[in-house]
Amino acid sequence: MKDTFQIVSIKDGKQDMEAILQVLREMQSGRLKSDLKLLNYYHEVPISFPVKIDSIVDDSLECSAHQAQSVVLGLQKQTLLTSSAFPQGLGAHCFVEYVNVKNCFVVLGRFAYAAIRADRRGAVRVKVDIVIPASYHAEEQSVSGNAFDISVTGIALSTDQAIPAGLPESGQMQFTLQGAVLKTPARYVKSVEQEGEFVHTFQIDPDQHTDKAISQYIYSRQVDIIRELKEQIL
């Protein structure tokens, strides 16, 4: 989850945590309408369900969560809170102090304001679970690999090939999805080294046909991931 949010301070850590807890107390008492949700990213797919505040004890929030969310909380040991009641469009980050998946009971603590970057992506991004060969071509240069993750607005390539020196920012992305070779205008965004390999990120501008193919794949991945969570409950 670390790439989906950034901890920010409005005053200082202690005062910010108290301000977050005060918002939660107002929701619990009914003085403030609760639109509180938990948000996690599991294989890049957003898992976000409303949460019911049961009680607030000292600096800990005891709550009832959706069972699928409870599974993710048990795995990731942290979550994000979203609500229109938090200031400046921020969310809150916190750690899981206790979770009972069977009873959907969760205790959360150590709150801090967070800017939730994933909210700004504008499109659902999923981690790829199959081999999707992809290559970026710009003028006489290219870089090839396999898709690492994908959305209708971007694709990341995993490869042992560094970006060639002087690679033009604008070019064309070609990849194979569900047996179809797809091509779309693309723009190079950034590169990071991850576990001994490079991950190169590109923005894409797909036509209707390519957009539909990507959307269908993303939907199938979301269905698979939700099914995987449900199987862990059983």
Short mmCIF file of N, CA, C and O in Angstrom, two decimals, residues 75-161:
data_model
loop_
_atom_site.label_atom_id
_atom_site.label_comp_id
_atom_site.label_asym_id
_atom_site.label_seq_id
_atom_site.Cartn_x
_atom_site.Cartn_y
_atom_site.Cartn_z
N LEU A 75 -4.14 -9.39 6.36
CA LEU A 75 -2.95 -9.60 5.53
C LEU A 75 -2.03 -8.39 5.55
O LEU A 75 -0.80 -8.53 5.62
N GLN A 76 -2.60 -7.19 5.46
CA GLN A 76 -1.78 -5.98 5.27
C GLN A 76 -1.47 -5.24 6.57
O GLN A 76 -0.54 -4.42 6.60
N LYS A 77 -2.25 -5.47 7.61
CA LYS A 77 -2.00 -4.87 8.93
C LYS A 77 -2.08 -3.35 8.95
O LYS A 77 -1.59 -2.70 9.88
N GLN A 78 -2.70 -2.76 7.94
CA GLN A 78 -2.89 -1.31 7.90
C GLN A 78 -4.04 -1.01 6.94
O GLN A 78 -4.44 -1.87 6.16
N THR A 79 -4.56 0.20 7.04
CA THR A 79 -5.66 0.58 6.15
C THR A 79 -5.73 2.10 6.08
O THR A 79 -5.04 2.82 6.79
N LEU A 80 -6.58 2.58 5.19
CA LEU A 80 -6.86 4.00 5.05
C LEU A 80 -8.32 4.25 5.36
O LEU A 80 -9.18 3.42 5.02
N LEU A 81 -8.62 5.35 6.02
CA LEU A 81 -9.99 5.76 6.28
C LEU A 81 -10.32 6.90 5.32
O LEU A 81 -9.52 7.82 5.15
N THR A 82 -11.49 6.82 4.71
CA THR A 82 -11.93 7.92 3.85
C THR A 82 -13.26 8.46 4.36
O THR A 82 -14.13 7.71 4.80
N SER A 83 -13.40 9.77 4.31
CA SER A 83 -14.63 10.44 4.73
C SER A 83 -14.57 11.89 4.28
O SER A 83 -13.49 12.51 4.30
N SER A 84 -15.71 12.43 3.92
CA SER A 84 -15.77 13.84 3.55
C SER A 84 -15.57 14.74 4.76
O SER A 84 -15.37 15.96 4.62
N ALA A 85 -15.62 14.17 5.96
CA ALA A 85 -15.46 14.96 7.18
C ALA A 85 -14.01 15.31 7.48
O ALA A 85 -13.74 16.23 8.27
N PHE A 86 -13.06 14.61 6.87
CA PHE A 86 -11.65 14.93 7.10
C PHE A 86 -11.28 16.20 6.32
O PHE A 86 -11.78 16.41 5.21
N PRO A 87 -10.43 17.03 6.87
CA PRO A 87 -10.13 18.32 6.23
C PRO A 87 -9.25 18.20 4.99
O PRO A 87 -8.53 17.21 4.81
N GLN A 88 -9.33 19.21 4.14
CA GLN A 88 -8.43 19.39 2.99
C GLN A 88 -8.43 18.20 2.03
O GLN A 88 -7.45 17.95 1.34
N GLY A 89 -9.53 17.46 1.99
CA GLY A 89 -9.62 16.33 1.08
C GLY A 89 -8.74 15.15 1.45
O GLY A 89 -8.50 14.26 0.63
N LEU A 90 -8.26 15.15 2.69
CA LEU A 90 -7.36 14.09 3.14
C LEU A 90 -8.12 12.88 3.63
O LEU A 90 -9.32 12.94 3.92
N GLY A 91 -7.43 11.76 3.71
CA GLY A 91 -7.92 10.58 4.40
C GLY A 91 -7.10 10.42 5.67
O GLY A 91 -6.38 11.32 6.08
N ALA A 92 -7.21 9.25 6.29
CA ALA A 92 -6.40 8.95 7.47
C ALA A 92 -5.80 7.56 7.32
O ALA A 92 -6.47 6.63 6.86
N HIS A 93 -4.55 7.45 7.70
CA HIS A 93 -3.89 6.14 7.72
C HIS A 93 -3.86 5.63 9.14
O HIS A 93 -3.73 6.40 10.10
N CYS A 94 -4.00 4.31 9.30
CA CYS A 94 -3.91 3.73 10.63
C CYS A 94 -3.44 2.28 10.53
O CYS A 94 -3.42 1.68 9.44
N PHE A 95 -3.06 1.73 11.67
CA PHE A 95 -2.58 0.35 11.73
C PHE A 95 -3.64 -0.54 12.38
O PHE A 95 -4.44 -0.10 13.20
N VAL A 96 -3.61 -1.80 11.99
CA VAL A 96 -4.53 -2.79 12.54
C VAL A 96 -3.93 -3.35 13.83
O VAL A 96 -2.87 -3.98 13.80
N GLU A 97 -4.60 -3.11 14.94
CA GLU A 97 -4.12 -3.61 16.22
C GLU A 97 -4.66 -5.01 16.51
O GLU A 97 -4.03 -5.81 17.20
N TYR A 98 -5.84 -5.28 15.94
CA TYR A 98 -6.45 -6.61 16.14
C TYR A 98 -7.51 -6.80 15.07
O TYR A 98 -8.19 -5.84 14.67
N VAL A 99 -7.65 -8.02 14.57
CA VAL A 99 -8.71 -8.33 13.61
C VAL A 99 -9.20 -9.75 13.83
O VAL A 99 -8.40 -10.67 14.02
N ASN A 100 -10.51 -9.91 13.86
CA ASN A 100 -11.15 -11.22 13.90
C ASN A 100 -11.97 -11.35 12.62
O ASN A 100 -13.04 -10.74 12.51
N VAL A 101 -11.44 -12.09 11.65
CA VAL A 101 -12.08 -12.17 10.34
C VAL A 101 -13.45 -12.81 10.44
O VAL A 101 -14.42 -12.35 9.81
N LYS A 102 -13.57 -13.87 11.23
CA LYS A 102 -14.84 -14.58 11.34
C LYS A 102 -15.95 -13.67 11.86
O LYS A 102 -17.08 -13.71 11.36
N ASN A 103 -15.63 -12.85 12.84
CA ASN A 103 -16.64 -11.96 13.43
C ASN A 103 -16.63 -10.56 12.82
O ASN A 103 -17.40 -9.69 13.25
N CYS A 104 -15.73 -10.32 11.86
CA CYS A 104 -15.64 -9.01 11.18
C CYS A 104 -15.35 -7.88 12.16
O CYS A 104 -15.81 -6.74 11.97
N PHE A 105 -14.59 -8.18 13.21
CA PHE A 105 -14.29 -7.20 14.25
C PHE A 105 -12.86 -6.73 14.10
O PHE A 105 -11.93 -7.53 13.97
N VAL A 106 -12.66 -5.41 14.14
CA VAL A 106 -11.35 -4.82 13.90
C VAL A 106 -11.07 -3.73 14.94
O VAL A 106 -11.96 -2.97 15.31
N VAL A 107 -9.84 -3.67 15.39
CA VAL A 107 -9.38 -2.58 16.25
C VAL A 107 -8.27 -1.84 15.50
O VAL A 107 -7.29 -2.46 15.07
N LEU A 108 -8.45 -0.53 15.34
CA LEU A 108 -7.50 0.29 14.59
C LEU A 108 -6.89 1.35 15.51
O LEU A 108 -7.54 1.83 16.43
N GLY A 109 -5.64 1.70 15.24
CA GLY A 109 -4.98 2.71 16.06
C GLY A 109 -3.85 3.40 15.32
O GLY A 109 -3.57 3.11 14.16
N ARG A 110 -3.20 4.34 15.99
CA ARG A 110 -2.07 5.12 15.45
C ARG A 110 -2.47 5.85 14.17
O ARG A 110 -2.00 5.56 13.09
N PHE A 111 -3.34 6.81 14.32
CA PHE A 111 -3.93 7.53 13.18
C PHE A 111 -3.06 8.71 12.75
O PHE A 111 -2.44 9.39 13.58
N ALA A 112 -3.04 8.94 11.46
CA ALA A 112 -2.34 10.10 10.90
C ALA A 112 -3.05 10.51 9.61
O ALA A 112 -3.63 9.67 8.91
N TYR A 113 -3.01 11.79 9.30
CA TYR A 113 -3.60 12.23 8.04
C TYR A 113 -2.78 11.68 6.87
O TYR A 113 -1.56 11.53 6.96
N ALA A 114 -3.48 11.40 5.77
CA ALA A 114 -2.81 10.85 4.60
C ALA A 114 -3.41 11.43 3.32
O ALA A 114 -4.63 11.54 3.20
N ALA A 115 -2.54 11.79 2.41
CA ALA A 115 -2.97 12.14 1.06
C ALA A 115 -3.01 10.84 0.27
O ALA A 115 -1.98 10.17 0.12
N ILE A 116 -4.19 10.47 -0.19
CA ILE A 116 -4.37 9.17 -0.83
C ILE A 116 -4.13 9.31 -2.33
O ILE A 116 -4.99 9.78 -3.07
N ARG A 117 -2.96 8.94 -2.77
CA ARG A 117 -2.57 9.12 -4.16
C ARG A 117 -3.42 8.30 -5.10
O ARG A 117 -3.73 8.72 -6.20
N ALA A 118 -3.81 7.12 -4.68
CA ALA A 118 -4.57 6.25 -5.57
C ALA A 118 -5.89 6.87 -6.00
O ALA A 118 -6.41 6.57 -7.07
N ASP A 119 -6.44 7.76 -5.16
CA ASP A 119 -7.69 8.43 -5.51
C ASP A 119 -7.52 9.29 -6.76
O ASP A 119 -8.50 9.66 -7.40
N ARG A 120 -6.29 9.65 -7.08
CA ARG A 120 -6.04 10.57 -8.18
C ARG A 120 -5.72 9.85 -9.48
O ARG A 120 -5.43 10.49 -10.48
N ARG A 121 -5.72 8.53 -9.46
CA ARG A 121 -5.34 7.82 -10.68
C ARG A 121 -6.38 7.96 -11.77
O ARG A 121 -6.07 7.93 -12.95
N GLY A 122 -7.64 8.08 -11.38
CA GLY A 122 -8.69 8.27 -12.37
C GLY A 122 -9.11 7.01 -13.07
O GLY A 122 -10.06 7.00 -13.85
N ALA A 123 -8.41 5.91 -12.84
CA ALA A 123 -8.77 4.64 -13.48
C ALA A 123 -8.27 3.51 -12.60
O ALA A 123 -7.21 3.61 -11.97
N VAL A 124 -9.03 2.43 -12.55
CA VAL A 124 -8.64 1.27 -11.76
C VAL A 124 -7.43 0.61 -12.41
O VAL A 124 -7.41 0.34 -13.60
N ARG A 125 -6.41 0.36 -11.61
CA ARG A 125 -5.20 -0.30 -12.08
C ARG A 125 -5.12 -1.66 -11.41
O ARG A 125 -5.37 -1.79 -10.21
N VAL A 126 -4.78 -2.70 -12.16
CA VAL A 126 -4.66 -4.03 -11.58
C VAL A 126 -3.30 -4.62 -11.89
O VAL A 126 -2.70 -4.34 -12.93
N LYS A 127 -2.80 -5.42 -10.96
CA LYS A 127 -1.56 -6.14 -11.18
C LYS A 127 -1.85 -7.32 -12.10
O LYS A 127 -2.82 -8.04 -11.93
N VAL A 128 -1.00 -7.50 -13.08
CA VAL A 128 -1.20 -8.53 -14.11
C VAL A 128 -0.90 -9.91 -13.53
O VAL A 128 0.09 -10.10 -12.82
N ASP A 129 -1.77 -10.89 -13.85
CA ASP A 129 -1.58 -12.25 -13.35
C ASP A 129 -1.21 -13.23 -14.45
O ASP A 129 -1.07 -14.43 -14.19
N ILE A 130 -1.05 -12.76 -15.67
CA ILE A 130 -0.67 -13.60 -16.79
C ILE A 130 0.47 -12.91 -17.53
O ILE A 130 0.77 -11.75 -17.27
N VAL A 131 1.10 -13.63 -18.44
CA VAL A 131 2.17 -13.03 -19.24
C VAL A 131 1.55 -12.19 -20.36
O VAL A 131 0.83 -12.71 -21.20
N ILE A 132 1.83 -10.90 -20.33
CA ILE A 132 1.35 -9.99 -21.37
C ILE A 132 2.58 -9.31 -21.99
O ILE A 132 3.09 -8.32 -21.46
N PRO A 133 3.10 -9.87 -23.09
CA PRO A 133 4.26 -9.23 -23.73
C PRO A 133 3.90 -7.82 -24.19
O PRO A 133 2.81 -7.58 -24.71
N ALA A 134 4.83 -6.88 -23.97
CA ALA A 134 4.58 -5.49 -24.35
C ALA A 134 5.89 -4.83 -24.76
O ALA A 134 6.97 -5.19 -24.27
N SER A 135 5.78 -3.86 -25.65
CA SER A 135 6.97 -3.12 -26.07
C SER A 135 6.59 -1.70 -26.44
O SER A 135 5.51 -1.44 -26.95
N TYR A 136 7.53 -0.80 -26.13
CA TYR A 136 7.35 0.61 -26.44
C TYR A 136 8.32 0.98 -27.56
O TYR A 136 9.52 0.69 -27.47
N HIS A 137 7.80 1.61 -28.60
CA HIS A 137 8.61 1.99 -29.75
C HIS A 137 8.52 3.50 -29.95
O HIS A 137 7.42 4.07 -29.96
N ALA A 138 9.67 4.13 -30.11
CA ALA A 138 9.72 5.57 -30.38
C ALA A 138 10.87 5.84 -31.34
O ALA A 138 12.03 5.59 -30.99
N GLU A 139 10.52 6.27 -32.53
CA GLU A 139 11.50 6.49 -33.59
C GLU A 139 12.28 5.19 -33.81
O GLU A 139 11.71 4.16 -34.09
N GLU A 140 13.61 5.20 -33.62
CA GLU A 140 14.40 4.00 -33.89
C GLU A 140 14.72 3.21 -32.63
O GLU A 140 15.47 2.23 -32.68
N GLN A 141 14.14 3.60 -31.50
CA GLN A 141 14.46 2.94 -30.24
C GLN A 141 13.24 2.22 -29.68
O GLN A 141 12.09 2.54 -30.01
N SER A 142 13.52 1.25 -28.79
CA SER A 142 12.42 0.50 -28.19
C SER A 142 12.87 -0.10 -26.86
O SER A 142 14.07 -0.23 -26.60
N VAL A 143 11.88 -0.48 -26.06
CA VAL A 143 12.12 -1.22 -24.83
C VAL A 143 11.00 -2.24 -24.70
O VAL A 143 9.83 -1.93 -24.95
N SER A 144 11.37 -3.48 -24.36
CA SER A 144 10.40 -4.57 -24.32
C SER A 144 10.40 -5.25 -22.96
O SER A 144 11.39 -5.22 -22.22
N GLY A 145 9.28 -5.88 -22.65
CA GLY A 145 9.16 -6.64 -21.41
C GLY A 145 7.78 -7.24 -21.30
O GLY A 145 7.12 -7.48 -22.32
N ASN A 146 7.35 -7.49 -20.07
CA ASN A 146 6.00 -7.97 -19.81
C ASN A 146 5.26 -6.96 -18.95
O ASN A 146 5.87 -6.31 -18.09
N ALA A 147 3.97 -6.84 -19.18
CA ALA A 147 3.17 -5.90 -18.39
C ALA A 147 3.23 -6.28 -16.91
O ALA A 147 3.07 -7.45 -16.55
N PHE A 148 3.46 -5.28 -16.06
CA PHE A 148 3.51 -5.47 -14.61
C PHE A 148 2.15 -5.13 -14.01
O PHE A 148 1.62 -5.85 -13.16
N ASP A 149 1.59 -4.00 -14.44
CA ASP A 149 0.21 -3.66 -14.11
C ASP A 149 -0.35 -2.84 -15.25
O ASP A 149 0.38 -2.37 -16.12
N ILE A 150 -1.69 -2.67 -15.24
CA ILE A 150 -2.33 -2.04 -16.39
C ILE A 150 -3.62 -1.35 -15.97
O ILE A 150 -4.30 -1.79 -15.03
N SER A 151 -3.93 -0.25 -16.64
CA SER A 151 -5.22 0.42 -16.52
C SER A 151 -5.57 0.94 -17.90
O SER A 151 -4.79 0.79 -18.85
N VAL A 152 -6.73 1.58 -18.04
CA VAL A 152 -7.10 2.11 -19.35
C VAL A 152 -6.34 3.38 -19.68
O VAL A 152 -6.45 3.90 -20.79
N THR A 153 -5.56 3.89 -18.73
CA THR A 153 -4.77 5.09 -18.99
C THR A 153 -3.27 4.87 -18.85
O THR A 153 -2.49 5.80 -19.08
N GLY A 154 -2.85 3.68 -18.49
CA GLY A 154 -1.43 3.47 -18.32
C GLY A 154 -1.04 2.01 -18.25
O GLY A 154 -1.88 1.12 -17.99
N ILE A 155 0.24 1.75 -18.48
CA ILE A 155 0.77 0.40 -18.40
C ILE A 155 2.20 0.48 -17.89
O ILE A 155 2.94 1.41 -18.22
N ALA A 156 2.59 -0.47 -17.05
CA ALA A 156 3.96 -0.54 -16.55
C ALA A 156 4.59 -1.83 -17.06
O ALA A 156 3.97 -2.90 -17.01
N LEU A 157 5.82 -1.72 -17.54
CA LEU A 157 6.54 -2.87 -18.07
C LEU A 157 7.59 -3.33 -17.07
O LEU A 157 8.33 -2.53 -16.50
N SER A 158 7.68 -4.63 -16.87
CA SER A 158 8.73 -5.23 -16.07
C SER A 158 9.75 -5.84 -17.03
O SER A 158 9.40 -6.64 -17.90
N THR A 159 11.02 -5.45 -16.88
CA THR A 159 12.05 -5.90 -17.80
C THR A 159 13.42 -5.75 -17.16
O THR A 159 13.59 -5.00 -16.19
N ASP A 160 14.41 -6.47 -17.70
CA ASP A 160 15.79 -6.26 -17.24
C ASP A 160 16.50 -5.23 -18.09
O ASP A 160 17.70 -5.00 -17.94
N GLN A 161 15.77 -4.58 -18.98
CA GLN A 161 16.33 -3.60 -19.91
C GLN A 161 16.11 -2.19 -19.38
O GLN A 161 14.99 -1.77 -19.11
#
